mmCIF file of C-alpha atoms in Angstrom:
data_model
loop_
_atom_site.group_PDB
_atom_site.id
_atom_site.type_symbol
_atom_site.label_atom_id
_atom_site.label_comp_id
_atom_site.label_asym_id
_atom_site.label_seq_id
_atom_site.Cartn_x
_atom_site.Cartn_y
_atom_site.Cartn_z
ATOM 1 C CA MET R 205 22.355 170.823 14.918
ATOM 2 C CA LYS R 206 25.423 169.956 16.549
ATOM 3 C CA ILE R 207 26.409 167.380 13.876
ATOM 4 C CA GLU R 208 25.560 169.984 10.994
ATOM 5 C CA THR R 209 27.652 172.536 12.922
ATOM 6 C CA GLY R 210 30.287 170.164 13.101
ATOM 7 C CA ILE R 211 30.201 169.336 9.408
ATOM 8 C CA LEU R 212 29.793 172.834 8.010
ATOM 9 C CA ALA R 213 33.019 173.668 9.997
ATOM 10 C CA ILE R 214 34.626 170.587 8.391
ATOM 11 C CA VAL R 215 33.418 171.943 5.015
ATOM 12 C CA PHE R 216 34.887 175.757 5.384
ATOM 13 C CA THR R 217 38.203 174.204 6.941
ATOM 14 C CA VAL R 218 38.507 172.118 4.015
ATOM 15 C CA VAL R 219 37.559 174.886 1.425
ATOM 16 C CA PHE R 220 39.852 177.284 3.192
ATOM 17 C CA LEU R 221 42.975 174.951 3.024
ATOM 18 C CA LEU R 222 42.089 174.354 -0.774
ATOM 19 C CA THR R 223 42.031 178.207 -1.343
ATOM 20 C CA VAL R 224 44.970 178.655 0.485
ATOM 21 C CA CYS R 225 47.161 175.824 -1.191
ATOM 22 C CA GLN R 226 45.742 176.412 -4.849
ATOM 23 C CA GLY R 227 48.624 176.995 -7.097
ATOM 24 C CA GLN R 228 51.449 176.355 -4.478
ATOM 25 C CA VAL R 229 53.985 173.761 -5.315
ATOM 26 C CA THR R 230 55.384 171.707 -2.019
ATOM 27 C CA GLY R 231 59.169 171.494 -1.891
ATOM 28 C CA SER R 232 60.462 173.403 -4.667
ATOM 29 C CA GLU R 233 61.537 177.288 -5.321
ATOM 30 C CA PRO R 234 60.691 178.619 -8.829
ATOM 31 C CA GLU R 235 63.558 178.448 -10.775
ATOM 32 C CA GLU R 236 65.418 181.635 -12.324
ATOM 33 C CA GLU R 237 66.107 181.530 -16.033
ATOM 34 C CA PRO R 238 69.839 181.675 -16.582
ATOM 35 C CA GLU R 239 71.478 184.337 -18.530
ATOM 36 C CA PRO R 240 71.685 184.032 -21.926
ATOM 37 C CA ILE R 241 74.798 182.901 -23.357
ATOM 38 C CA VAL R 242 76.329 185.810 -26.146
ATOM 39 C CA CYS R 243 78.752 184.960 -28.424
ATOM 40 C CA ASN R 244 81.159 188.380 -28.493
ATOM 41 C CA ASP R 245 83.621 186.920 -31.559
ATOM 42 C CA PRO R 246 82.110 187.677 -34.664
ATOM 43 C CA ASN R 247 83.673 184.224 -35.999
ATOM 44 C CA GLU R 248 81.585 182.307 -33.168
ATOM 45 C CA THR R 249 78.010 181.368 -33.048
ATOM 46 C CA TYR R 250 75.941 179.808 -30.159
ATOM 47 C CA ASP R 251 75.349 175.714 -30.337
ATOM 48 C CA ASP R 252 73.199 174.272 -27.547
ATOM 49 C CA CYS R 253 74.961 171.354 -28.231
ATOM 50 C CA GLY R 254 78.492 171.711 -28.993
ATOM 51 C CA PRO R 255 81.441 169.548 -28.665
ATOM 52 C CA VAL R 256 82.265 168.828 -25.161
ATOM 53 C CA CYS R 257 86.247 169.020 -25.720
ATOM 54 C CA GLY R 258 85.547 172.693 -26.999
ATOM 55 C CA ASP R 259 86.833 174.067 -30.488
ATOM 56 C CA ARG R 260 89.593 172.908 -32.447
ATOM 57 C CA THR R 261 92.760 174.752 -31.841
ATOM 58 C CA CYS R 262 95.887 175.942 -33.945
ATOM 59 C CA ALA R 263 97.660 173.490 -32.174
ATOM 60 C CA ASN R 264 95.085 170.405 -32.373
ATOM 61 C CA GLN R 265 93.470 170.957 -35.577
ATOM 62 C CA ARG R 266 94.534 167.950 -37.195
ATOM 63 C CA LYS R 267 94.079 165.494 -34.266
ATOM 64 C CA ASN R 268 91.148 163.196 -34.403
ATOM 65 C CA ASP R 269 89.236 163.299 -31.224
ATOM 66 C CA VAL R 270 86.680 160.779 -31.280
ATOM 67 C CA SER R 271 85.334 160.977 -27.666
ATOM 68 C CA CYS R 272 84.308 164.457 -28.340
ATOM 69 C CA ARG R 273 81.227 162.702 -30.752
ATOM 70 C CA ARG R 274 79.366 161.441 -27.984
ATOM 71 C CA ALA R 275 78.359 164.292 -25.655
ATOM 72 C CA CYS R 276 77.729 167.838 -26.017
ATOM 73 C CA ILE R 277 77.570 171.354 -23.907
ATOM 74 C CA GLU R 278 76.342 174.702 -24.579
ATOM 75 C CA GLY R 279 78.183 177.487 -25.649
ATOM 76 C CA CYS R 280 79.879 179.906 -28.301
ATOM 77 C CA PHE R 281 82.155 177.876 -30.985
ATOM 78 C CA CYS R 282 84.097 178.521 -33.837
ATOM 79 C CA LYS R 283 82.128 178.996 -37.192
ATOM 80 C CA GLY R 284 83.216 176.189 -39.782
ATOM 81 C CA GLY R 285 86.767 176.748 -41.140
ATOM 82 C CA TYR R 286 87.576 178.549 -37.971
ATOM 83 C CA VAL R 287 89.933 177.460 -35.098
ATOM 84 C CA ARG R 288 90.650 179.235 -31.601
ATOM 85 C CA ASN R 289 94.203 180.635 -31.428
ATOM 86 C CA LYS R 290 96.586 181.145 -28.723
ATOM 87 C CA SER R 291 94.607 184.198 -27.620
ATOM 88 C CA ARG R 292 91.131 182.165 -27.506
ATOM 89 C CA ARG R 293 90.090 184.172 -30.625
ATOM 90 C CA CYS R 294 88.333 182.347 -33.541
ATOM 91 C CA VAL R 295 90.595 182.370 -36.687
ATOM 92 C CA PRO R 296 90.606 180.911 -39.880
ATOM 93 C CA SER R 297 92.631 177.695 -39.895
ATOM 94 C CA TYR R 298 94.952 178.257 -42.475
ATOM 95 C CA LEU R 299 96.395 181.241 -40.667
ATOM 96 C CA CYS R 300 97.689 179.350 -38.176
ATOM 97 C CA SER R 301 100.684 178.308 -39.702
ATOM 98 C CA THR R 302 101.658 182.042 -40.079
ATOM 99 C CA MET R 303 100.776 182.748 -36.010
ATOM 100 C CA GLY R 304 103.649 180.439 -35.205
#
């Protein structure tokens, strides 16, 4: 009878521990969702894999940056045909010559 009581105590302990531990992940906290990126400029769009070197600008729109093709970052980027001006706004590339 004493052995049965000991086995029963072990079974109850295991069941209790399984109930308490069920659904818990050890060693990690639940991660919070990052804030969504909002693009405020009407001439830019969100891209989850845009160029790591950023948008073309009025100053560098005609340069070749081969190194930017291998990596990407998430963010807001100018739409096609647009570049960033000195105020960091996306403008049509043909307007750069009139902006100085």
